[in-house]
Coordinates of C-alpha atoms and ligand atoms in Angstrom, one line a residue:
Chain A
M1 CA -19.8 -6.9 41.3
T2 CA -22.1 -9.6 40.1
E3 CA -21.9 -10.8 36.5
P4 CA -22.2 -7.7 34.2
I5 CA -25.4 -7.2 32.3
I6 CA -24.3 -5.3 29.3
G7 CA -26.7 -2.7 27.9
I8 CA -25.7 -1.2 24.5
L9 CA -27.4 2.1 23.9
G10 CA -27.4 2.7 20.2
A11 CA -27.8 0.1 17.5
G12 CA -25.9 1.5 14.6
K13 CA -22.5 0.5 13.2
L14 CA -20.8 0.4 16.5
G15 CA -23.7 -0.8 18.7
T16 CA -24.5 -3.8 16.6
T17 CA -20.8 -4.7 16.3
L18 CA -20.3 -4.5 20.1
A19 CA -23.5 -6.5 20.6
R20 CA -22.0 -9.4 18.7
L21 CA -18.8 -9.2 20.7
S22 CA -20.8 -9.1 24.0
V23 CA -22.9 -12.1 23.1
Q24 CA -19.7 -14.0 22.0
A25 CA -18.3 -13.1 25.4
G26 CA -21.2 -14.8 27.0
Y27 CA -22.7 -11.7 28.7
R28 CA -26.4 -11.1 28.9
T29 CA -26.7 -8.3 26.3
L30 CA -29.4 -5.8 26.0
I31 CA -29.6 -3.3 23.1
A32 CA -31.8 -0.3 22.3
N33 CA -32.2 2.7 20.1
R34 CA -35.0 5.2 20.1
H35 CA -37.3 3.1 18.0
A36 CA -40.0 0.8 19.2
V37 CA -38.8 -2.7 20.2
T38 CA -40.7 -4.3 17.3
E39 CA -38.9 -2.1 14.8
L40 CA -35.5 -3.0 16.1
K41 CA -35.9 -6.6 17.2
W42 CA -35.8 -8.3 13.8
V43 CA -32.7 -6.3 13.0
I44 CA -30.9 -7.4 16.2
D45 CA -32.1 -11.0 15.9
T46 CA -30.5 -11.0 12.5
M47 CA -27.3 -9.0 13.1
A48 CA -26.5 -9.9 16.7
P49 CA -28.5 -13.1 17.5
G50 CA -28.6 -13.6 21.3
A51 CA -28.7 -9.9 22.1
V52 CA -32.1 -8.9 23.6
T53 CA -33.9 -5.9 22.1
V54 CA -35.5 -3.7 24.8
S55 CA -36.6 -0.1 25.1
A56 CA -33.9 2.5 25.9
A57 CA -35.6 3.1 29.3
D58 CA -35.7 -0.6 30.1
L59 CA -32.1 -1.0 29.0
V60 CA -30.9 1.8 31.4
A61 CA -33.0 0.3 34.2
Q62 CA -31.8 -3.3 33.7
A63 CA -28.2 -3.2 32.6
N64 CA -25.4 -2.6 35.1
V65 CA -22.8 -1.8 32.4
I66 CA -24.1 0.6 29.8
I67 CA -22.2 1.3 26.7
L68 CA -23.0 4.6 25.0
A69 CA -22.9 3.9 21.3
I70 CA -25.0 7.0 20.2
P71 CA -23.9 10.3 18.8
L72 CA -22.1 12.5 21.3
S73 CA -24.6 15.3 20.6
H74 CA -27.4 13.1 21.8
V75 CA -26.0 12.5 25.2
A76 CA -27.2 15.8 26.7
A77 CA -30.8 14.6 26.1
L78 CA -30.3 11.4 28.2
D79 CA -32.3 11.4 31.4
A80 CA -29.3 11.6 33.8
K81 CA -31.0 10.4 37.0
T82 CA -31.9 7.1 35.5
F83 CA -28.2 6.4 35.1
A84 CA -27.5 6.8 38.8
G85 CA -25.1 4.2 40.1
K86 CA -24.6 2.6 36.7
I87 CA -21.2 1.9 35.1
V88 CA -21.2 3.7 31.8
L89 CA -18.6 3.0 29.1
D90 CA -18.6 6.0 26.9
A91 CA -17.7 5.1 23.3
T92 CA -18.9 8.4 21.8
N93 CA -16.7 10.7 19.8
Y94 CA -17.2 14.2 18.5
W95 CA -17.8 13.5 14.8
K96 CA -18.3 16.4 12.3
E97 CA -20.7 14.5 10.0
V98 CA -23.1 13.9 12.8
D99 CA -22.4 16.4 15.6
G100 CA -21.9 19.5 13.5
T101 CA -19.0 21.2 11.7
V102 CA -18.2 23.4 14.6
N103 CA -17.6 21.6 17.9
T104 CA -19.6 23.3 20.6
I105 CA -19.6 20.3 22.9
S106 CA -16.1 19.3 23.8
S107 CA -12.7 21.0 23.7
F108 CA -9.1 20.4 24.7
T109 CA -9.9 21.7 28.1
Q110 CA -13.0 19.6 28.5
S111 CA -12.7 16.3 26.7
S112 CA -15.9 14.6 25.4
S113 CA -16.0 12.0 28.1
E114 CA -15.7 14.7 30.8
V115 CA -18.7 16.3 29.2
V116 CA -20.5 13.0 29.3
A117 CA -19.5 12.4 32.9
A118 CA -20.6 15.9 33.9
H119 CA -24.0 15.2 32.4
L120 CA -24.4 11.7 33.8
S121 CA -23.1 13.0 37.2
Q122 CA -24.4 10.1 39.3
A123 CA -23.1 7.4 37.0
R124 CA -19.7 5.8 37.2
V125 CA -18.2 6.8 33.8
A126 CA -15.2 5.3 31.9
K127 CA -14.2 6.2 28.4
A128 CA -13.7 3.0 26.3
F129 CA -14.3 1.6 22.8
N130 CA -13.8 4.9 21.2
H131 CA -10.4 4.7 19.5
M132 CA -11.0 1.7 17.2
G133 CA -13.1 1.7 14.1
Y134 CA -16.1 -0.6 14.2
H135 CA -14.8 -2.7 11.3
D136 CA -11.5 -3.1 13.1
L137 CA -13.1 -4.2 16.3
E138 CA -13.9 -7.5 14.6
I139 CA -11.2 -7.6 11.9
E140 CA -8.4 -7.1 14.4
V141 CA -9.8 -9.6 16.9
D142 CA -10.1 -12.2 14.1
R143 CA -6.7 -11.4 12.8
H144 CA -4.6 -11.7 15.9
P145 CA -6.1 -14.4 18.1
E146 CA -2.7 -14.7 19.6
A147 CA -1.8 -11.1 20.2
R148 CA -4.8 -9.1 21.6
R149 CA -5.2 -5.5 20.6
A150 CA -5.0 -2.8 23.3
M151 CA -8.3 -1.2 24.2
A152 CA -7.7 1.9 26.2
F153 CA -9.9 3.1 29.0
A154 CA -9.9 6.0 31.4
T155 CA -11.9 6.7 34.5
D156 CA -11.9 8.6 37.7
D157 CA -13.7 5.9 39.6
D158 CA -11.2 3.3 40.9
T159 CA -14.1 1.0 42.1
I160 CA -15.1 0.2 38.5
R161 CA -11.6 -0.5 37.1
P162 CA -11.8 -4.3 37.7
T163 CA -15.2 -4.5 36.0
V164 CA -14.1 -2.4 33.0
R165 CA -11.0 -4.7 32.7
T166 CA -13.2 -7.8 32.8
V167 CA -15.6 -6.5 30.2
L168 CA -12.8 -5.3 27.8
T169 CA -11.1 -8.7 28.2
G170 CA -14.3 -10.6 27.7
F171 CA -14.9 -8.7 24.5
G172 CA -11.5 -9.9 23.2
F173 CA -9.2 -7.0 24.0
D174 CA -6.2 -6.2 26.2
P175 CA -7.4 -3.5 28.6
F176 CA -5.0 -0.5 28.7
D177 CA -5.6 1.7 31.7
L178 CA -4.8 5.3 30.9
G179 CA -5.6 6.6 34.3
P180 CA -8.0 9.5 35.1
L181 CA -10.9 10.3 32.8
R182 CA -9.4 13.6 31.5
F183 CA -6.5 11.5 30.0
G184 CA -9.1 10.2 27.6
L185 CA -8.4 13.3 25.6
M186 CA -5.5 11.5 24.0
L187 CA -7.9 9.0 22.4
E188 CA -10.0 11.5 20.6
P189 CA -10.3 12.0 16.9
G190 CA -7.2 13.8 15.6
S191 CA -4.9 12.1 18.1
P192 CA -2.3 9.7 16.7
L193 CA -3.8 7.1 19.0
F194 CA -7.3 7.4 17.4
G195 CA -8.0 4.6 15.0
E196 CA -5.3 2.4 16.4
A197 CA -5.8 -1.3 16.7
I198 CA -2.4 -2.4 18.0
T199 CA -0.9 -4.3 20.9
T200 CA -0.3 -2.9 24.3
P201 CA 3.5 -2.4 23.8
E202 CA 2.9 -0.7 20.5
F203 CA 0.2 1.5 22.1
Q204 CA 2.5 2.5 24.9
A205 CA 5.2 3.4 22.4
K206 CA 2.7 5.7 20.6
I207 CA 1.9 7.4 23.9
D208 CA 5.6 7.8 24.5
T209 CA 5.9 9.9 21.3
L210 CA 2.6 11.6 21.6
Y211 CA 4.1 14.9 22.8
D212 CA 6.3 15.1 19.7
T213 CA 3.2 15.5 17.6
P214 CA 1.1 18.6 17.0
F215 CA -1.9 16.9 18.9
G216 CA 0.3 16.2 21.9
R217 CA 1.6 19.8 21.9
K218 CA -2.0 21.1 21.8
I219 CA -2.8 18.9 24.9
V220 CA 0.1 20.4 26.8
A221 CA -0.8 23.9 25.7
A222 CA -4.4 23.5 26.8
R223 CA -4.0 21.5 30.0
G224 CA -0.6 22.6 31.2
E225 CA 0.3 19.0 31.8
R226 CA 1.5 16.0 30.0
I227 CA -1.2 13.5 30.6
R228 CA 0.5 10.2 31.3
Chain B
M1 CA -27.5 -21.6 -7.7
T2 CA -26.8 -22.4 -11.3
D3 CA -29.8 -20.4 -12.5
K4 CA -28.5 -17.3 -10.8
Q5 CA -27.8 -14.3 -12.9
Y6 CA -24.3 -13.0 -12.1
T7 CA -23.0 -9.5 -12.8
F8 CA -19.3 -8.7 -12.9
G9 CA -18.4 -5.1 -12.9
L10 CA -15.3 -2.9 -13.0
D11 CA -15.2 0.1 -10.8
T12 CA -12.9 3.0 -10.7
F13 CA -12.8 6.2 -8.6
G14 CA -11.0 7.9 -11.5
D15 CA -7.6 7.9 -9.8
V16 CA -5.2 9.9 -11.8
A17 CA -3.1 7.3 -13.7
F18 CA 0.5 7.0 -14.7
H19 CA 2.1 6.6 -18.1
D20 CA 4.3 3.5 -18.5
D21 CA 7.4 5.6 -18.1
G22 CA 6.3 6.5 -14.6
T23 CA 5.2 10.1 -15.2
Q24 CA 1.8 10.9 -14.0
M25 CA -1.0 11.6 -16.5
T26 CA -2.8 14.8 -16.5
A27 CA -6.4 14.7 -15.3
A28 CA -7.5 15.2 -18.9
E29 CA -5.3 12.2 -20.1
S30 CA -6.7 10.1 -17.2
L31 CA -10.3 10.8 -18.2
R32 CA -9.6 9.8 -21.8
Q33 CA -7.8 6.7 -20.5
V34 CA -10.9 5.6 -18.5
V35 CA -13.0 6.0 -21.6
A36 CA -10.6 3.8 -23.6
E37 CA -10.7 1.3 -20.8
A38 CA -14.4 1.2 -20.9
K39 CA -14.2 0.3 -24.6
L40 CA -11.7 -2.5 -23.8
A41 CA -14.0 -3.8 -21.0
D42 CA -17.0 -3.7 -23.5
D43 CA -14.9 -5.6 -26.1
L44 CA -14.1 -8.2 -23.4
G45 CA -17.8 -8.7 -22.5
I46 CA -17.5 -7.3 -18.9
D47 CA -21.0 -6.5 -17.7
L48 CA -20.6 -3.1 -16.2
I49 CA -18.2 -0.2 -15.6
A50 CA -19.0 2.1 -12.7
L51 CA -17.4 5.4 -11.8
G52 CA -16.9 7.1 -8.5
E53 CA -17.5 10.8 -7.9
H54 CA -14.7 12.7 -6.1
H55 CA -13.6 16.2 -5.7
R56 CA -10.0 15.9 -4.7
S57 CA -6.6 16.1 -6.5
E58 CA -6.0 12.3 -6.6
F59 CA -9.1 11.7 -8.7
A60 CA -10.0 13.0 -12.1
I61 CA -13.7 12.1 -12.1
S62 CA -16.0 14.7 -10.5
S63 CA -18.7 14.5 -13.2
P64 CA -19.2 10.8 -13.9
E65 CA -22.2 11.1 -16.1
I66 CA -20.3 13.1 -18.7
V67 CA -17.6 10.4 -18.8
L68 CA -20.3 7.8 -19.0
G69 CA -21.8 9.7 -21.9
A70 CA -18.5 9.6 -23.8
M71 CA -18.4 5.8 -23.0
A72 CA -21.9 5.3 -24.3
A73 CA -20.7 6.6 -27.7
V74 CA -17.9 4.1 -28.0
T75 CA -19.4 1.0 -26.4
K76 CA -22.2 -1.4 -27.2
R77 CA -23.3 -3.7 -24.4
I78 CA -21.6 -2.7 -21.2
K79 CA -23.7 -1.1 -18.5
L80 CA -22.6 2.4 -17.5
G81 CA -22.8 3.1 -13.9
T82 CA -21.7 5.2 -11.0
A83 CA -20.3 3.9 -7.7
V84 CA -21.3 6.1 -6.0
T85 CA -23.3 9.2 -6.9
V86 CA -23.2 11.3 -3.7
L87 CA -26.9 12.1 -3.7
S88 CA -26.8 14.0 -0.4
S89 CA -24.9 16.9 -1.9
D90 CA -26.6 16.8 -5.3
D91 CA -30.0 17.9 -6.5
P92 CA -32.1 14.8 -7.2
V93 CA -33.9 16.6 -10.0
R94 CA -30.7 17.4 -11.8
V95 CA -29.4 13.9 -11.1
F96 CA -32.6 12.5 -12.7
E97 CA -32.2 14.8 -15.7
R98 CA -28.6 13.7 -16.2
F99 CA -29.4 10.0 -15.9
S100 CA -32.5 10.1 -18.1
T101 CA -30.3 11.8 -20.7
L102 CA -27.7 9.0 -20.3
H103 CA -30.6 6.5 -20.5
A104 CA -31.5 7.9 -23.9
L105 CA -27.9 8.1 -25.2
S106 CA -26.9 4.7 -24.0
N107 CA -30.1 2.9 -24.9
G108 CA -30.9 2.1 -21.4
R109 CA -27.5 0.9 -20.3
E110 CA -27.2 3.4 -17.4
Q111 CA -27.2 2.5 -13.7
I112 CA -26.9 4.8 -10.8
M113 CA -25.6 3.7 -7.4
L114 CA -26.7 6.1 -4.7
G115 CA -24.6 6.5 -1.7
R116 CA -23.7 8.8 1.1
G117 CA -20.1 8.6 -0.1
S118 CA -17.2 8.0 2.1
F119 CA -15.7 11.4 1.3
T120 CA -17.3 14.6 2.3
E121 CA -15.5 17.2 0.1
S122 CA -18.7 17.7 -1.9
F123 CA -20.6 19.2 1.0
P124 CA -18.8 22.5 1.5
L125 CA -18.1 22.6 -2.3
Y126 CA -21.8 22.6 -3.1
G127 CA -22.8 24.6 0.0
F128 CA -24.3 21.8 2.1
D129 CA -23.9 21.5 5.8
L130 CA -22.1 18.4 6.8
E131 CA -24.1 18.0 10.0
N132 CA -27.1 17.2 7.8
Y133 CA -25.1 14.2 6.4
D134 CA -27.8 11.7 7.3
G135 CA -30.8 13.9 6.9
L136 CA -29.9 15.0 3.4
F137 CA -29.5 11.4 2.2
E138 CA -32.7 10.2 3.8
E139 CA -34.7 13.0 2.2
K140 CA -33.1 12.8 -1.2
I141 CA -33.3 9.1 -1.6
A142 CA -37.1 9.4 -0.9
M143 CA -37.3 12.2 -3.5
W144 CA -35.4 10.0 -6.0
A145 CA -37.8 7.1 -5.5
D146 CA -40.6 9.5 -6.2
L147 CA -38.9 10.9 -9.3
L148 CA -38.6 7.4 -10.7
K149 CA -42.4 7.0 -10.6
G150 CA -42.4 9.2 -13.7
K151 CA -45.6 11.1 -12.7
P152 CA -45.8 14.8 -12.3
M153 CA -44.1 15.5 -8.9
N154 CA -45.6 17.0 -5.8
W155 CA -42.9 17.3 -3.3
E156 CA -42.1 19.2 -0.2
G157 CA -39.1 18.6 1.9
K158 CA -36.8 20.2 4.4
F159 CA -33.6 20.4 2.4
T160 CA -35.0 20.2 -1.1
Q161 CA -37.2 22.3 -3.4
K162 CA -40.9 22.3 -3.4
L163 CA -42.4 20.9 -6.5
T164 CA -46.1 21.2 -7.6
D165 CA -47.3 19.1 -10.5
T166 CA -43.9 19.3 -12.0
T167 CA -42.7 17.0 -14.7
V168 CA -38.9 16.5 -15.1
Y169 CA -37.4 16.1 -18.5
P170 CA -36.4 14.2 -20.5
Q171 CA -39.0 11.8 -19.4
L172 CA -38.2 8.1 -19.5
P173 CA -39.9 6.1 -22.2
A174 CA -43.1 4.5 -20.9
G175 CA -42.4 1.4 -18.8
E176 CA -38.7 2.2 -18.4
T177 CA -36.8 3.3 -15.3
I178 CA -33.4 4.3 -14.2
D179 CA -31.6 1.3 -12.9
T180 CA -31.0 2.2 -9.3
T181 CA -28.8 0.6 -6.7
V182 CA -27.5 1.7 -3.4
G183 CA -23.8 1.5 -2.2
V184 CA -23.3 0.9 1.5
G185 CA -20.4 0.6 3.9
G186 CA -21.5 -1.1 7.2
S187 CA -24.4 0.8 8.4
P188 CA -27.4 -1.4 9.2
E189 CA -29.6 1.6 8.7
S190 CA -28.4 2.1 5.1
I191 CA -29.2 -1.5 4.1
I192 CA -32.7 -1.3 5.6
R193 CA -33.4 2.0 3.9
A194 CA -32.3 0.7 0.5
V195 CA -34.5 -2.4 0.8
Y196 CA -37.4 -0.3 1.9
Y197 CA -37.3 1.6 -1.4
G198 CA -36.7 -1.7 -3.3
F199 CA -33.2 -0.8 -4.5
P200 CA -30.5 -3.6 -4.7
V201 CA -27.5 -3.1 -2.5
V202 CA -23.8 -3.2 -3.2
I203 CA -21.6 -3.5 -0.1
A204 CA -18.1 -2.1 -0.1
I205 CA -16.1 -4.8 1.5
I206 CA -12.7 -3.2 1.4
G207 CA -11.1 -4.6 4.5
G208 CA -11.1 -7.6 6.7
E209 CA -12.4 -11.1 6.1
P210 CA -15.5 -10.9 3.9
V211 CA -17.2 -13.6 5.9
R212 CA -17.5 -10.9 8.6
F213 CA -20.1 -9.2 6.5
K214 CA -22.5 -12.2 6.8
P215 CA -24.7 -10.3 9.4
Y216 CA -25.2 -7.5 6.9
V217 CA -26.1 -10.0 4.2
D218 CA -28.6 -11.7 6.5
L219 CA -30.0 -8.3 7.4
Y220 CA -30.5 -7.6 3.7
H221 CA -32.4 -10.8 3.0
K222 CA -34.4 -10.4 6.2
A223 CA -35.3 -6.8 5.3
T224 CA -36.8 -8.0 2.0
Q225 CA -39.1 -10.3 3.9
Q226 CA -39.9 -7.5 6.4
F227 CA -40.9 -5.1 3.7
N228 CA -42.4 -7.7 1.3
K229 CA -40.0 -7.0 -1.4
P230 CA -38.8 -9.5 -4.0
D231 CA -35.4 -11.0 -3.1
L232 CA -33.2 -8.4 -4.5
P233 CA -29.7 -9.1 -5.9
L234 CA -26.8 -8.3 -3.7
G235 CA -23.3 -7.3 -4.7
M236 CA -19.9 -6.5 -3.3
H237 CA -17.1 -4.2 -4.4
A238 CA -13.4 -4.6 -3.6
H239 CA -10.0 -3.5 -4.7
G240 CA -7.9 -5.7 -7.0
I241 CA -4.9 -6.1 -9.2
I242 CA -4.7 -9.1 -11.5
L243 CA -1.3 -9.8 -13.1
D244 CA 0.3 -13.0 -14.4
D245 CA 2.9 -12.8 -11.7
A246 CA 1.7 -12.9 -8.2
A247 CA 4.7 -11.2 -6.7
E248 CA 4.4 -8.4 -9.2
A249 CA 0.7 -7.9 -8.4
T250 CA 1.6 -7.7 -4.7
A251 CA 4.4 -5.2 -5.4
V252 CA 2.0 -3.0 -7.5
G253 CA -0.6 -3.2 -4.7
W254 CA 1.9 -2.2 -2.1
E255 CA 3.0 0.7 -4.1
Y256 CA -0.4 2.0 -5.1
I257 CA -3.2 0.6 -2.9
K258 CA -1.2 1.3 0.2
A259 CA -0.3 4.8 -1.0
E260 CA -4.0 5.6 -1.6
M261 CA -5.1 4.2 1.8
D262 CA -2.4 6.1 3.5
R263 CA -3.3 9.4 1.7
I264 CA -6.9 9.0 2.8
G265 CA -5.7 8.0 6.3
I266 CA -3.9 11.3 6.7
D267 CA -7.3 13.2 6.3
R268 CA -9.1 10.8 8.6
G269 CA -6.4 10.4 11.2
W270 CA -5.7 6.7 10.5
A271 CA -2.3 5.3 10.9
P272 CA -0.5 4.2 7.6
M273 CA -1.2 0.6 6.5
S274 CA 1.2 -1.9 7.9
R275 CA 2.8 -4.6 5.7
D276 CA 1.3 -7.2 7.9
R277 CA -2.2 -5.8 7.4
F278 CA -1.7 -5.5 3.7
E279 CA -0.6 -9.1 3.4
F280 CA -3.5 -10.2 5.5
E281 CA -5.8 -8.4 3.1
I282 CA -4.3 -10.3 0.2
D283 CA -4.2 -13.7 1.9
K284 CA -7.5 -13.8 3.8
G285 CA -9.0 -10.3 3.6
S286 CA -10.5 -8.1 0.9
Y287 CA -7.8 -7.4 -1.6
Y288 CA -8.0 -9.4 -4.8
V289 CA -4.4 -9.1 -5.7
G290 CA -2.6 -12.0 -7.5
T291 CA -2.8 -14.2 -10.6
P292 CA -6.0 -14.7 -12.5
E293 CA -6.5 -18.1 -10.9
Q294 CA -5.8 -16.8 -7.4
V295 CA -8.2 -13.9 -7.8
A296 CA -10.9 -16.1 -9.4
Q297 CA -10.8 -18.6 -6.6
K298 CA -11.0 -15.8 -4.0
I299 CA -13.9 -14.1 -5.8
A300 CA -15.8 -17.3 -6.2
K301 CA -15.3 -18.3 -2.6
N302 CA -16.5 -15.0 -1.2
M303 CA -19.4 -14.8 -3.5
K304 CA -20.5 -18.2 -2.4
T305 CA -20.0 -17.5 1.3
L306 CA -21.9 -14.3 1.1
D307 CA -24.5 -15.4 -1.5
M308 CA -23.6 -12.6 -3.8
S309 CA -24.8 -12.2 -7.3
R310 CA -22.7 -9.3 -8.3
F311 CA -19.0 -8.6 -7.9
D312 CA -17.3 -5.3 -8.8
L313 CA -13.5 -5.1 -9.0
V314 CA -12.1 -1.7 -8.2
Y315 CA -9.2 -1.4 -10.6
G316 CA -6.5 1.3 -10.9
T317 CA -6.5 2.1 -7.2
G318 CA -3.9 4.8 -6.5
G319 CA -3.3 5.4 -10.2
Q320 CA -1.0 2.7 -11.5
L321 CA 0.9 2.4 -14.7
E322 CA -1.2 2.2 -17.9
H323 CA -0.1 -1.3 -18.8
Q324 CA -0.8 -2.5 -15.2
R325 CA -4.4 -1.1 -15.4
L326 CA -4.9 -2.7 -18.8
A327 CA -3.5 -6.1 -17.7
T328 CA -5.9 -6.2 -14.8
I329 CA -8.9 -5.4 -17.0
R330 CA -7.8 -8.0 -19.6
N331 CA -7.2 -10.7 -17.1
Y332 CA -10.5 -9.9 -15.4
G333 CA -12.5 -10.1 -18.6
E334 CA -10.7 -13.0 -20.3
R335 CA -9.7 -15.3 -17.5
V336 CA -11.2 -14.3 -14.1
I337 CA -14.9 -13.8 -14.9
P338 CA -15.2 -17.1 -17.0
R339 CA -13.4 -19.0 -14.3
V340 CA -15.5 -17.5 -11.5
K341 CA -18.6 -18.5 -13.4
E342 CA -17.3 -22.0 -13.8
L343 CA -16.5 -22.2 -10.1
L344 CA -19.9 -20.9 -9.1
G345 CA -21.7 -23.1 -11.5
G346 CA -19.9 -26.2 -10.3
G347 CA -20.1 -27.0 -6.6
A348 CA -23.2 -24.9 -5.9
N349 CA -24.4 -24.2 -2.4
D350 CA -21.6 -25.8 -0.4
Ligands
NAP401 N1 -18.4 3.9 13.8 C1 -17.3 3.7 14.5 O1 -16.4 3.1 14.0 C2 -17.1 4.2 15.9 C3 -16.0 3.8 16.6 C4 -15.8 4.3 17.9 C5 -16.8 5.2 18.4 N2 -17.9 5.5 17.7 C6 -18.9 6.4 18.3 O2 -20.0 5.6 18.6 C7 -21.2 6.4 18.5 C8 -22.1 5.7 17.6 O3 -21.5 5.6 16.3 P1 -22.1 4.8 15.1 O4 -21.0 4.9 14.0 O5 -22.5 3.5 15.5 O6 -23.3 5.7 14.6 P2 -24.7 5.2 13.9 O7 -24.4 4.0 13.0 O8 -25.3 6.4 13.4 O9 -25.6 4.7 15.1 C9 -26.1 5.5 16.1 C10 -27.2 4.7 16.9 O10 -27.6 5.5 18.0 C11 -29.0 5.5 18.1 N3 -29.4 6.6 19.0 C12 -29.2 7.9 18.7 N4 -29.7 8.6 19.8 C13 -30.1 7.7 20.7 C14 -30.6 7.8 22.0 N5 -30.8 9.0 22.6 N6 -31.0 6.6 22.7 C15 -30.8 5.5 22.1 N7 -30.3 5.3 20.9 C16 -29.9 6.4 20.2 C17 -29.4 5.5 16.7 O11 -30.7 5.0 16.5 P3 -32.0 6.0 16.3 O12 -31.5 7.3 15.8 O13 -32.8 5.3 15.3 O14 -32.6 6.0 17.6 C18 -28.4 4.5 16.1 O15 -28.9 3.2 16.3 C19 -20.8 7.8 18.0 O16 -20.6 8.6 19.1 C20 -19.4 7.5 17.4 O17 -18.6 8.7 17.4 C21 -18.1 5.1 16.4

């Protein structure tokens, strides 16, 4: 594809951090939340200079790689048809404090990114940027300029794999291809992989022992398969 | 920069401490220990002591104002604060009553730091729904700002009680207020909200290179312009251990700070802290662990970089032996604070 135009939907802890990484990577970077552009612009000009504040609708129209940095429970309200053909990097997680004490959105049989992909059915969805805390995105990039941290992604759309790799690399990470979207389950909160900012060999080693853990056993019980 | 007013505080979450023989204190002993430590801090001229509020086995302090009340009786000058009061799961009216009581008993030395809190135990404990985490805080901080106006309250909210021409007692003496600050982690929204209400912010910078927080500092200053507020002071809080021997300080940190981070990590699904990350935090990151000179240099450097006027050292993290806690407090008061002031007073603005 042509040079990615990154659109970061959500301008909170994660969104503003990713905006800085995207600008550093040299991408044209758009960012939006649900507020008026004038309310967000001064915040972005201060926190992520170089990123362009736009309305959420303009962002979806203009960006070709859209990163979802909004609460998972807000995804269902997104206007799905406007996402047709877009590459969507889903960074959302089910998070009790935000999405509710009882998870009625995702489960071990339908992981959160599968829910997102089902809603944005005409978009090309990958799960990415969800397993590292927003502080660590920058701390761990600063800390190991020589040994990049693995950023896992999962998607069912082979045509977007090269772009996803390019973007993750541009942001400062070592892309780690988990395979199909449903394998993204192993990145969700509660998994031993969640919260990890480690190198690719270390990440692989953790996957290798995942099925010795209660979370891994729950995956097998629910899915009847060992994903990867 | 030389005319700047600096504040140096000591913070504790009330971690249950250890006797020098290695046995753990009871929660009751720990609470009395913290009161004695406040007395020491006061004698040393430290500006402020601030207590966390937690509702879990590792921590003894769930009712900070009562502990602060005891401290008020045995101290003279030190400010008595919280870090933080989890306003979301509390009743702002009751919080006001407790702090205006503390205001009276301490002769105006109280300070409240409002926060959403990084622990969420208080929500189910007090019967609040965690999914209202944001909404509760937003509404209650607005209510708090109203309570501080000292007029009869007219209030109607979604999560809070309706008040009609209601006065809350004890009222503050005319012209006085409850010194209010807001503790934040890394949410741009929280910083903007605090400035909107005109409350100074203290940022918890507990991991990574402090310089990374520059965007938040810039946002803070920018927000004061945006909302036409006076330039409010900005502070940071971070963990530290200050001993005469750097290797010993590191060993104590590895034993206690790491243990605490790992315990919290179990609940949150984080991996245990690696030695490599721990050492990074001491060398370049956010742990102030070492000799008085090392710690002073690091505090001064980071306060300058981030243009901070307040620094709070979190001491006693993970418990620690009584003599280790006391050594940190003494070193902080006697050697680190004067040295930081000297360093800040010297080559200003570079
Ligand atoms: N924090 C982390 O370390 C981390 C790490 C990995 C993944 N995540 C995931 O990333 C997502 C964002 O987390 P966060 O911590 O950044 O939360 P946050 O600080 O609360 O930010 C959420 C942002 O989303 C915006 N927003 C909400 N609904 C929107 C919509 N329909 N359209 C556009 N903007 C919308 C909010 O702005 P308004 O409400 O003002 O519009 C806000 O700017 C969550 O799903 C979280 O699980 C977070």
